[in-house]
Coordinates of C-alpha atoms in Angstrom, one line a residue:
Chain A
M28 CA -146.2 -43.4 18.6
I29 CA -147.3 -45.5 15.7
G30 CA -150.1 -43.1 15.0
A31 CA -147.8 -40.1 15.0
T32 CA -145.3 -41.7 12.6
D33 CA -148.2 -42.9 10.5
R34 CA -149.8 -39.5 9.8
S35 CA -146.6 -38.3 8.3
T36 CA -146.4 -41.1 5.7
P37 CA -149.6 -40.8 3.9
G38 CA -151.3 -42.5 1.0
T39 CA -150.6 -45.4 -1.2
M40 CA -148.4 -47.6 1.1
R41 CA -151.0 -47.5 3.9
R42 CA -153.9 -48.2 1.5
L43 CA -152.1 -51.1 0.0
A44 CA -151.2 -52.5 3.4
G45 CA -154.9 -52.2 4.5
W46 CA -156.1 -53.9 1.3
L47 CA -153.5 -56.7 1.9
D48 CA -154.8 -57.2 5.5
R49 CA -158.2 -58.1 4.0
H50 CA -156.7 -60.4 1.5
A51 CA -154.5 -62.9 3.3
R52 CA -154.1 -65.1 0.2
V53 CA -152.7 -62.2 -1.9
R54 CA -150.4 -61.3 1.0
L55 CA -149.1 -64.9 1.1
A56 CA -148.7 -65.0 -2.6
M57 CA -146.6 -61.8 -2.5
L58 CA -144.4 -63.2 0.3
L59 CA -143.8 -66.4 -1.6
A60 CA -143.5 -65.2 -5.1
A61 CA -139.9 -63.9 -5.0
P62 CA -138.2 -66.6 -2.9
M63 CA -140.0 -69.5 -4.6
G64 CA -139.7 -67.9 -8.0
W65 CA -136.0 -67.6 -7.4
L66 CA -135.5 -71.1 -6.1
V67 CA -137.6 -72.8 -8.7
L68 CA -136.2 -70.8 -11.6
A69 CA -132.6 -70.4 -10.6
Y70 CA -132.2 -73.8 -8.9
L71 CA -134.7 -76.4 -9.8
G72 CA -134.7 -75.0 -13.3
S73 CA -130.9 -75.4 -13.4
L74 CA -131.2 -79.0 -12.2
V75 CA -133.7 -79.7 -15.0
L76 CA -131.3 -78.2 -17.6
L77 CA -128.5 -80.2 -16.1
F78 CA -130.5 -83.3 -16.7
V79 CA -131.4 -82.3 -20.2
N80 CA -127.8 -81.4 -21.0
A81 CA -126.7 -84.9 -19.9
F82 CA -128.5 -86.3 -22.9
W83 CA -126.9 -83.9 -25.5
S84 CA -123.5 -84.4 -27.0
R85 CA -120.5 -82.4 -28.0
D86 CA -119.4 -82.4 -31.7
A87 CA -115.9 -83.7 -31.7
F88 CA -114.8 -81.5 -34.6
T89 CA -116.5 -78.1 -33.9
G90 CA -116.6 -78.5 -30.1
L91 CA -120.2 -77.2 -30.1
V92 CA -123.0 -78.7 -28.2
E93 CA -125.4 -80.7 -30.3
R94 CA -128.9 -80.3 -28.9
Q95 CA -130.2 -83.7 -29.9
F96 CA -131.2 -86.5 -27.6
T97 CA -128.6 -89.3 -27.2
P98 CA -127.9 -91.8 -24.4
D99 CA -124.2 -92.0 -25.5
N100 CA -122.9 -90.2 -22.4
F101 CA -124.5 -92.7 -20.1
I102 CA -123.4 -95.7 -22.2
E103 CA -119.9 -94.4 -21.9
I104 CA -120.2 -93.9 -18.1
F105 CA -121.6 -97.4 -17.5
T106 CA -119.4 -99.4 -19.9
N107 CA -116.0 -97.7 -19.5
P108 CA -114.3 -99.3 -16.4
L109 CA -112.6 -96.0 -15.7
Y110 CA -115.8 -94.4 -14.6
R111 CA -116.9 -97.4 -12.6
N112 CA -113.6 -97.5 -10.7
V113 CA -113.7 -93.8 -10.0
T114 CA -117.3 -94.0 -8.8
L115 CA -116.5 -96.9 -6.5
R116 CA -113.4 -95.2 -5.2
T117 CA -115.3 -92.0 -4.4
F118 CA -118.1 -93.9 -2.8
G119 CA -115.6 -96.0 -0.7
M120 CA -113.9 -92.8 0.3
A121 CA -117.2 -91.3 1.4
V122 CA -118.1 -94.4 3.5
A123 CA -114.6 -94.5 5.1
V124 CA -114.6 -90.8 5.9
T125 CA -118.2 -91.0 7.4
L126 CA -117.3 -94.0 9.6
T127 CA -114.0 -92.3 10.8
C128 CA -115.8 -89.1 11.6
A129 CA -118.5 -91.0 13.5
V130 CA -115.9 -92.8 15.6
I131 CA -113.8 -89.7 16.3
A132 CA -116.9 -87.5 17.0
F133 CA -118.5 -89.8 19.5
P134 CA -116.3 -89.2 22.6
I135 CA -116.1 -85.5 22.3
A136 CA -119.9 -85.2 21.5
Y137 CA -120.6 -87.5 24.5
Y138 CA -118.3 -85.4 26.7
M139 CA -120.0 -82.2 25.6
A140 CA -123.5 -83.5 26.1
R141 CA -123.3 -85.5 29.3
V142 CA -120.1 -84.8 31.2
A143 CA -119.1 -81.2 30.8
S144 CA -120.6 -78.4 32.9
P145 CA -123.0 -76.1 31.1
R146 CA -120.3 -73.4 30.8
T147 CA -117.7 -75.7 29.3
R148 CA -120.4 -77.1 27.0
G149 CA -121.1 -73.7 25.6
L150 CA -117.4 -73.0 25.1
L151 CA -116.8 -76.4 23.4
A152 CA -119.8 -75.9 21.1
V153 CA -118.3 -72.6 19.9
A154 CA -114.9 -74.2 19.7
V155 CA -116.3 -76.9 17.4
V156 CA -118.4 -74.5 15.3
M157 CA -115.9 -71.8 14.5
P158 CA -113.4 -74.0 12.5
L159 CA -116.3 -75.2 10.4
W160 CA -116.6 -71.7 9.0
A161 CA -112.9 -71.0 8.6
S162 CA -112.0 -71.0 4.9
Y163 CA -112.4 -74.5 3.6
L164 CA -109.9 -73.9 0.9
V165 CA -107.2 -72.6 3.3
K166 CA -107.7 -75.6 5.5
A167 CA -107.3 -78.0 2.6
Y168 CA -104.2 -76.1 1.4
T169 CA -102.7 -76.2 4.9
W170 CA -102.9 -80.0 4.9
R171 CA -101.0 -79.9 1.6
L172 CA -98.2 -78.1 3.5
I173 CA -98.5 -80.5 6.5
L174 CA -98.3 -83.6 4.3
S175 CA -95.6 -82.4 2.0
N176 CA -92.2 -84.1 2.1
D177 CA -90.5 -81.4 4.2
G178 CA -93.8 -80.7 6.1
V179 CA -94.8 -80.9 9.7
L180 CA -96.1 -84.5 9.6
N181 CA -92.8 -86.0 8.4
W182 CA -90.9 -83.8 10.8
L183 CA -93.0 -85.3 13.7
L184 CA -92.7 -88.9 12.4
E185 CA -89.0 -88.8 11.5
P186 CA -87.7 -89.5 15.1
L187 CA -90.0 -92.6 15.1
G188 CA -88.6 -93.8 11.8
L189 CA -91.9 -93.4 10.0
R190 CA -93.1 -91.3 7.0
G191 CA -96.5 -89.8 6.2
P192 CA -98.6 -90.8 3.2
G193 CA -97.2 -87.8 1.2
L194 CA -98.9 -86.1 -1.7
G195 CA -98.5 -88.8 -4.3
E196 CA -100.8 -91.6 -5.4
S197 CA -101.8 -92.6 -1.9
V198 CA -105.3 -91.8 -0.9
V199 CA -104.6 -92.1 2.9
G200 CA -103.7 -88.4 3.1
L201 CA -107.0 -87.5 1.4
W202 CA -108.9 -89.7 3.8
L203 CA -107.2 -87.9 6.7
V204 CA -107.9 -84.5 5.2
F205 CA -111.6 -85.2 4.5
T206 CA -112.0 -86.5 8.0
Y207 CA -110.5 -83.3 9.3
L208 CA -112.6 -81.1 7.1
W209 CA -116.0 -82.6 7.8
L210 CA -115.5 -83.7 11.5
P211 CA -117.4 -80.7 13.0
Y212 CA -120.5 -81.6 10.8
M213 CA -120.6 -85.0 12.6
I214 CA -119.9 -83.7 16.1
L215 CA -122.7 -81.1 16.1
P216 CA -125.7 -83.3 15.3
L217 CA -124.3 -86.1 17.5
Y218 CA -123.9 -83.7 20.4
A219 CA -127.5 -82.5 20.0
G220 CA -128.7 -86.1 19.7
L221 CA -126.9 -87.3 22.9
E222 CA -128.1 -84.3 24.8
R223 CA -131.7 -85.2 24.0
I224 CA -131.4 -88.6 25.7
P225 CA -133.3 -88.4 29.0
H226 CA -131.1 -89.2 32.0
S227 CA -133.7 -91.5 33.4
L228 CA -133.2 -94.0 30.6
L229 CA -129.5 -94.4 31.5
E230 CA -130.4 -94.7 35.2
A231 CA -133.1 -97.3 34.3
S232 CA -130.5 -99.3 32.3
A233 CA -128.1 -99.1 35.3
D234 CA -130.8 -100.1 37.7
L235 CA -131.6 -103.1 35.6
G236 CA -127.9 -104.2 35.8
G237 CA -126.7 -102.7 32.5
R238 CA -123.0 -102.1 32.7
G239 CA -121.4 -99.2 30.8
W240 CA -120.8 -101.1 27.6
T241 CA -124.3 -102.7 27.6
T242 CA -126.0 -99.4 28.2
F243 CA -124.0 -97.9 25.4
R244 CA -124.8 -100.6 22.9
R245 CA -128.4 -101.2 23.8
V246 CA -129.7 -97.8 25.0
I247 CA -127.5 -95.0 23.8
L248 CA -126.5 -96.2 20.3
P249 CA -130.0 -97.0 19.1
L250 CA -131.2 -93.6 20.3
V251 CA -128.5 -91.6 18.5
V252 CA -128.9 -93.4 15.1
P253 CA -130.9 -90.5 13.7
A254 CA -128.3 -88.0 14.8
L255 CA -125.5 -90.2 13.4
V256 CA -127.3 -90.4 10.1
A257 CA -127.9 -86.7 10.1
G258 CA -124.2 -86.0 10.5
S259 CA -123.4 -88.6 7.8
I260 CA -125.5 -86.7 5.3
F261 CA -123.0 -83.9 5.4
T262 CA -119.8 -86.1 5.6
F263 CA -121.1 -88.2 2.7
S264 CA -122.5 -85.5 0.4
L265 CA -119.5 -83.2 1.0
T266 CA -117.0 -86.0 0.2
L267 CA -118.9 -87.0 -3.0
G268 CA -119.0 -83.4 -4.3
D269 CA -115.5 -82.3 -3.6
Y270 CA -112.8 -81.9 -6.3
I271 CA -110.6 -79.3 -4.7
A272 CA -109.2 -81.4 -1.8
P273 CA -108.5 -84.4 -4.1
S274 CA -106.7 -82.2 -6.6
L275 CA -104.5 -80.7 -3.8
I276 CA -103.7 -83.8 -1.8
T277 CA -103.4 -86.7 -4.2
T278 CA -102.7 -87.6 -7.9
T279 CA -105.5 -90.2 -7.7
Q280 CA -108.7 -89.1 -9.4
F281 CA -112.2 -88.9 -7.8
I282 CA -115.5 -88.3 -9.5
G283 CA -115.3 -84.5 -8.8
N284 CA -112.0 -84.3 -10.6
L285 CA -113.4 -85.9 -13.7
I286 CA -116.5 -83.6 -13.7
F287 CA -114.3 -80.6 -13.4
L288 CA -111.9 -81.8 -16.1
N289 CA -114.8 -82.3 -18.5
F290 CA -116.2 -78.9 -17.5
G291 CA -112.8 -77.4 -18.5
V292 CA -112.5 -79.2 -21.9
P293 CA -115.3 -78.0 -22.3
D294 CA -117.6 -81.0 -22.7
L295 CA -120.6 -79.8 -20.8
P296 CA -122.9 -82.6 -21.8
F297 CA -120.5 -85.2 -20.6
A298 CA -119.7 -83.3 -17.4
A299 CA -123.5 -82.9 -16.8
A300 CA -124.0 -86.7 -17.2
L301 CA -121.1 -87.4 -14.9
S302 CA -122.4 -85.0 -12.2
L303 CA -125.7 -87.0 -12.2
V304 CA -123.8 -89.9 -10.6
P305 CA -123.0 -88.1 -7.2
L306 CA -126.5 -86.5 -7.4
A307 CA -128.2 -89.9 -7.7
I308 CA -126.1 -91.4 -4.9
V309 CA -126.9 -88.5 -2.6
V310 CA -130.6 -88.5 -3.4
L311 CA -130.8 -92.3 -2.7
Y312 CA -128.9 -91.6 0.5
L313 CA -131.3 -88.9 1.6
L314 CA -134.2 -91.2 1.0
V315 CA -132.7 -93.9 3.2
A316 CA -131.7 -91.2 5.8
R317 CA -135.3 -90.0 5.9
R318 CA -136.5 -93.5 6.7
L319 CA -134.1 -93.6 9.5
G320 CA -135.5 -90.4 11.0
A321 CA -132.4 -88.3 10.3
F322 CA -134.4 -85.2 9.1
E323 CA -135.9 -84.7 12.5
A324 CA -132.3 -84.7 14.0
L325 CA -130.9 -82.1 11.6
Chain B
M26 CA -120.3 -92.4 35.1
D27 CA -117.2 -93.8 36.8
R28 CA -114.0 -91.8 37.1
P29 CA -111.8 -93.6 34.6
A30 CA -114.4 -93.3 31.9
R31 CA -114.6 -89.5 32.6
I32 CA -110.8 -89.2 32.3
V33 CA -110.8 -91.1 29.0
L34 CA -113.5 -88.9 27.6
R35 CA -111.8 -85.7 28.7
L36 CA -108.5 -86.9 27.1
A37 CA -110.3 -87.8 23.9
T38 CA -112.0 -84.4 23.8
V39 CA -108.6 -82.6 24.3
A40 CA -107.1 -84.8 21.5
V41 CA -109.9 -83.9 19.1
L42 CA -109.6 -80.2 19.8
L43 CA -105.9 -80.4 19.2
F44 CA -106.5 -82.2 15.9
I45 CA -109.0 -79.4 14.9
Y46 CA -106.9 -76.5 16.0
A47 CA -103.3 -77.5 15.2
P48 CA -103.6 -77.0 11.4
L49 CA -105.4 -73.7 11.9
T50 CA -102.5 -72.5 14.1
L51 CA -100.1 -73.5 11.3
V52 CA -101.9 -71.1 9.0
I53 CA -101.0 -68.3 11.3
V54 CA -97.4 -69.5 11.7
Y55 CA -96.9 -69.9 7.9
A56 CA -98.2 -66.4 7.3
F57 CA -95.2 -65.1 9.3
N58 CA -92.7 -67.7 8.2
R59 CA -89.5 -66.1 6.8
S60 CA -88.5 -68.9 4.4
G61 CA -91.7 -68.6 2.4
T62 CA -91.8 -72.3 1.7
S63 CA -93.6 -75.3 3.2
A64 CA -90.5 -76.5 5.0
W65 CA -90.9 -77.1 8.7
P66 CA -89.8 -75.9 11.2
P67 CA -90.0 -72.2 10.0
A68 CA -86.7 -70.3 9.5
G69 CA -87.8 -67.3 11.5
L70 CA -90.6 -64.8 11.6
T71 CA -91.2 -61.8 9.4
L72 CA -93.9 -59.3 8.5
D73 CA -92.6 -58.9 4.9
W74 CA -95.3 -61.1 3.3
F75 CA -98.0 -58.8 4.6
A76 CA -96.3 -55.8 2.9
D77 CA -96.0 -58.0 -0.3
A78 CA -99.7 -59.0 -0.1
I79 CA -100.8 -55.4 0.3
A80 CA -98.7 -54.4 -2.7
N81 CA -100.1 -57.2 -4.9
A82 CA -102.7 -55.7 -7.2
G83 CA -104.2 -59.0 -8.2
L84 CA -104.7 -60.0 -4.6
R85 CA -106.3 -56.7 -3.7
Q86 CA -108.7 -56.9 -6.7
A87 CA -109.7 -60.4 -5.7
L88 CA -110.4 -59.3 -2.2
L89 CA -112.6 -56.5 -3.4
T90 CA -114.4 -58.8 -5.8
S91 CA -115.1 -61.3 -3.0
I92 CA -116.4 -58.5 -0.7
G93 CA -118.7 -57.3 -3.6
V94 CA -120.0 -60.8 -4.3
A95 CA -120.6 -61.5 -0.7
L96 CA -122.5 -58.2 -0.2
G97 CA -124.6 -58.8 -3.3
A98 CA -125.4 -62.4 -2.4
T99 CA -126.1 -61.5 1.3
T100 CA -128.6 -58.7 0.2
I101 CA -130.5 -61.1 -2.0
A102 CA -130.5 -63.9 0.6
L103 CA -131.7 -61.5 3.3
V104 CA -134.7 -60.4 1.2
L105 CA -135.7 -63.8 -0.1
G106 CA -135.0 -65.6 3.2
T107 CA -137.1 -63.2 5.2
L108 CA -140.0 -63.3 2.8
A109 CA -140.0 -67.1 2.8
S110 CA -139.8 -67.4 6.6
L111 CA -142.6 -64.9 7.1
A112 CA -144.8 -66.9 4.7
V113 CA -144.1 -70.2 6.4
A114 CA -144.2 -69.0 10.0
R115 CA -147.3 -66.8 9.7
H116 CA -149.5 -68.6 7.1
R117 CA -151.0 -72.0 6.6
F118 CA -151.1 -73.2 3.1
F119 CA -150.8 -76.3 1.0
G120 CA -147.2 -77.3 0.4
R121 CA -145.9 -75.4 3.4
E122 CA -143.7 -78.3 4.5
T123 CA -142.1 -78.4 1.1
I124 CA -140.8 -74.9 1.4
S125 CA -138.2 -75.8 4.1
F126 CA -137.1 -78.7 1.9
V127 CA -136.8 -76.6 -1.3
V128 CA -134.8 -73.9 0.7
I129 CA -132.3 -76.4 2.1
F130 CA -131.9 -78.3 -1.2
P131 CA -129.2 -76.1 -2.7
I132 CA -127.0 -76.6 0.3
A133 CA -127.7 -80.3 0.9
L134 CA -126.7 -81.4 -2.6
P135 CA -123.0 -81.8 -3.4
G136 CA -121.5 -78.5 -4.4
I137 CA -120.2 -79.8 -7.7
V138 CA -123.8 -80.6 -8.7
T139 CA -125.0 -77.1 -7.9
G140 CA -121.9 -75.7 -9.8
M141 CA -122.5 -77.8 -12.9
A142 CA -126.3 -77.1 -12.8
L143 CA -125.7 -73.3 -12.7
S144 CA -123.0 -73.3 -15.4
T145 CA -125.0 -75.5 -17.8
T146 CA -127.9 -73.2 -17.3
F147 CA -125.8 -70.1 -18.1
A148 CA -124.3 -71.9 -21.1
T149 CA -127.6 -73.2 -22.4
T150 CA -129.4 -69.8 -22.1
G151 CA -126.4 -67.9 -23.5
L152 CA -126.1 -65.7 -20.4
P153 CA -122.5 -64.8 -19.6
L154 CA -120.6 -66.2 -16.6
G155 CA -119.0 -63.8 -14.2
L156 CA -120.0 -61.5 -11.4
V157 CA -123.8 -61.9 -11.8
A158 CA -123.5 -65.7 -12.2
I159 CA -121.4 -66.0 -9.0
I160 CA -123.9 -63.8 -7.0
V161 CA -126.8 -65.9 -8.3
G162 CA -125.1 -69.1 -7.1
H163 CA -124.1 -67.7 -3.7
A164 CA -127.5 -66.1 -3.0
T165 CA -129.2 -69.4 -3.9
F166 CA -127.5 -71.5 -1.2
S167 CA -127.3 -68.6 1.3
I168 CA -131.1 -68.2 1.5
V169 CA -131.3 -71.1 3.9
L170 CA -129.0 -69.4 6.5
V171 CA -131.3 -66.3 6.7
Y172 CA -134.4 -68.5 6.5
N173 CA -133.4 -70.8 9.4
N174 CA -132.3 -67.9 11.7
V175 CA -135.4 -65.8 11.1
I176 CA -137.9 -68.6 11.3
A177 CA -136.4 -69.8 14.5
R178 CA -136.9 -66.3 15.9
L179 CA -140.4 -66.0 14.5
R180 CA -141.4 -69.3 16.1
R181 CA -140.3 -68.1 19.5
M182 CA -141.9 -64.7 19.2
A183 CA -145.3 -64.6 20.9
R184 CA -148.0 -64.3 18.3
S185 CA -150.0 -62.2 20.8
L186 CA -147.6 -59.3 20.1
E187 CA -148.6 -59.1 16.4
E188 CA -152.3 -59.7 17.3
A189 CA -152.2 -56.9 19.8
S190 CA -150.7 -54.7 17.2
S191 CA -153.5 -55.4 14.7
D192 CA -156.2 -55.1 17.4
L193 CA -154.9 -51.6 18.1
G194 CA -155.5 -50.7 14.5
A195 CA -152.1 -51.2 12.9
D196 CA -152.1 -52.6 9.3
S197 CA -149.8 -55.4 8.3
W198 CA -147.0 -53.1 7.1
Q199 CA -147.1 -51.2 10.4
T200 CA -147.1 -54.4 12.4
F201 CA -144.1 -55.6 10.5
R202 CA -142.3 -52.3 10.7
F203 CA -142.9 -51.7 14.5
V204 CA -143.4 -55.1 16.0
T205 CA -142.1 -58.0 13.9
F206 CA -139.0 -56.3 12.5
P207 CA -137.5 -55.1 15.8
T208 CA -137.9 -58.7 17.1
I209 CA -136.2 -60.4 14.2
R210 CA -133.6 -57.7 13.7
T211 CA -130.7 -59.6 15.4
A212 CA -131.7 -62.8 13.7
L213 CA -131.5 -61.0 10.3
L214 CA -128.1 -59.6 11.2
A215 CA -126.9 -63.1 12.2
G216 CA -128.3 -64.7 9.1
G217 CA -126.7 -62.0 7.0
L218 CA -123.3 -62.4 8.6
L219 CA -123.4 -66.2 8.0
A220 CA -124.4 -65.7 4.4
F221 CA -121.5 -63.2 4.0
A222 CA -119.1 -65.7 5.6
L223 CA -120.3 -68.6 3.4
S224 CA -120.2 -66.5 0.2
F225 CA -116.8 -65.1 1.1
D226 CA -115.0 -68.4 1.1
E227 CA -117.0 -70.5 -1.3
V228 CA -114.9 -72.0 -4.1
I229 CA -116.5 -75.2 -5.3
V230 CA -119.6 -73.6 -6.9
T231 CA -117.7 -70.4 -7.7
L232 CA -115.2 -72.0 -10.0
F233 CA -118.0 -73.2 -12.2
T234 CA -119.7 -69.8 -12.5
A235 CA -116.7 -67.4 -12.4
G236 CA -115.8 -67.5 -16.1
G237 CA -112.3 -66.1 -15.4
L238 CA -113.3 -63.6 -12.7
K239 CA -111.2 -64.0 -9.6
T240 CA -112.6 -64.0 -6.1
L241 CA -110.2 -64.3 -3.2
P242 CA -110.6 -68.1 -2.9
I243 CA -110.1 -68.5 -6.7
W244 CA -107.0 -66.3 -6.5
I245 CA -105.7 -68.5 -3.7
F246 CA -106.5 -71.7 -5.5
E247 CA -104.8 -70.6 -8.7
S248 CA -101.7 -69.3 -6.8
F249 CA -101.1 -72.7 -5.2
R250 CA -99.4 -73.8 -8.4
L251 CA -97.0 -70.9 -8.4
A252 CA -94.2 -71.7 -6.1
R253 CA -93.2 -68.1 -5.8
Q254 CA -96.5 -67.2 -4.3
V255 CA -96.6 -69.6 -1.4
S256 CA -95.9 -66.9 1.2
L257 CA -98.6 -64.6 -0.3
V258 CA -101.1 -67.5 -0.3
N259 CA -100.4 -67.9 3.4
V260 CA -101.1 -64.3 4.1
A261 CA -104.3 -64.3 1.9
G262 CA -105.3 -67.5 3.7
L263 CA -105.1 -65.9 7.1
V264 CA -107.1 -62.9 5.9
A265 CA -109.7 -65.3 4.4
I266 CA -110.1 -67.2 7.6
L267 CA -110.4 -64.0 9.7
L268 CA -113.0 -62.5 7.3
S269 CA -115.2 -65.6 7.6
V270 CA -114.7 -66.5 11.2
I271 CA -115.2 -63.0 12.7
P272 CA -118.7 -62.6 11.2
V273 CA -119.7 -66.1 12.4
Y274 CA -118.4 -65.3 15.9
V275 CA -120.6 -62.1 16.0
A276 CA -123.5 -64.1 14.6
S277 CA -123.2 -66.7 17.3
R278 CA -123.3 -63.9 20.0
L279 CA -126.4 -62.6 18.4
T280 CA -128.3 -65.9 18.4
Q281 CA -127.1 -67.2 21.7
G282 CA -128.3 -70.8 22.0
S283 CA -130.8 -70.8 19.2
G284 CA -128.5 -73.0 17.1
G285 CA -128.6 -70.8 14.0
V286 CA -124.8 -71.0 13.4
T287 CA -124.7 -74.8 13.3
G288 CA -126.9 -75.0 10.2
G289 CA -125.3 -77.0 7.4
R290 CA -123.2 -75.5 4.7
T291 CA -121.4 -77.0 1.7

């Protein structure tokens, strides 16, 4: 069949393919040129320009970007308490959301990995994955409806004499929304990590007298640390880089809001300098995560 | 495991699923809610908002823009992701391990950093923001979805098939066309569907590169502020969810158990 099709497509293409067969290096170069060219130019190049922009400034009168090196943006970020507070607040939120996700994800991940039948397991995996892909924006917006004064949450809490956190200054609602949005990112790696633990280890622990809690603390937990860290990369990075959910749910500002605000002014150099803050935090976090073996668990 | 522990785990699982699905159910209810406000419980059900949504030119245009962007980004991601995965799966070379890292980078970093990086690049080089800029951004972080799906398939595919092909005299193009491509076809389709879904509802990077152009998520985002539009937003939201979830569901059927759908996204 191949021969038959081949005779009808003569010439250049075949000769080129034949020549490439004899030159594996050239073939490799041709495979890599486009994707690596794209990623290096469009992405790494952009990151370099972002870094360069952070050291430029904006002329207060003309609004134009002055392409001259100045550390002013960073001096402002490090000395103005506003930016320190917002950075700490954002970081604290990322930590709180990550911990909450881990606690909520554990039981369902454990159930999926070690209790459910293979059929249920498959269904649960799909049930957890699908919402992850449902429009992020719509999910965040729906929480705005839920948390609003006349929304579902207050309707549910009213008979108990309670009220929800609302959409004002409180960051409790945002904490809830972030937890909701990123939860599947924690469940999935945790589920995979728990599934990989050999059953014999749990039996050995039980044989040696380890009760449920002891086995959990001394056998299971240490073994799923890489999976937990892998999940936390998502919950952490996504929280740091979000400005939509904060703007929808609370009047309190997070670092993403400030970046987007300065982008809109437009003061691109200052926005660039500000966006290096979450970038630096995430890169540091990734380095720690790699030491903890999280990359193998991704 | 003892019986009480099982029951507790089962209850916790049900509770988490309720937590995940209750808000999604609300999206559906609100799209049919007669009152057109956020007030709960709904005042009754109606199909009127769907008629309004179809009649709204801005919304229709935004939907078309989103589909165009997603198709463009998906095409680029398919080509670049496949090339990179073929290089890594079929060749040994210095820096091979770095490729996976570089490919995943755009999606691992916070979206706001990617958005800022792209928009400063367009501003610094004087290139205009808009359709092309959005597609460039989306394609960049969609490459990893195609790459992960195709490379997983290539690693499971027996090398002997390709070796047999070349032993029988096929050149590398013929081997790709008649042996490799049919094997990775469904992985390509799955990767493409995921890229489409991701592009279709991306908003964090898009707002930085759109320069006034409205994709569906941007239209939704800007309409939040307009009280009159709440009911339209609810309908658009339902459409947005369906148009991203359906491709992902199909993709998960195509890659049964290879884990391609669970790859990270931002």
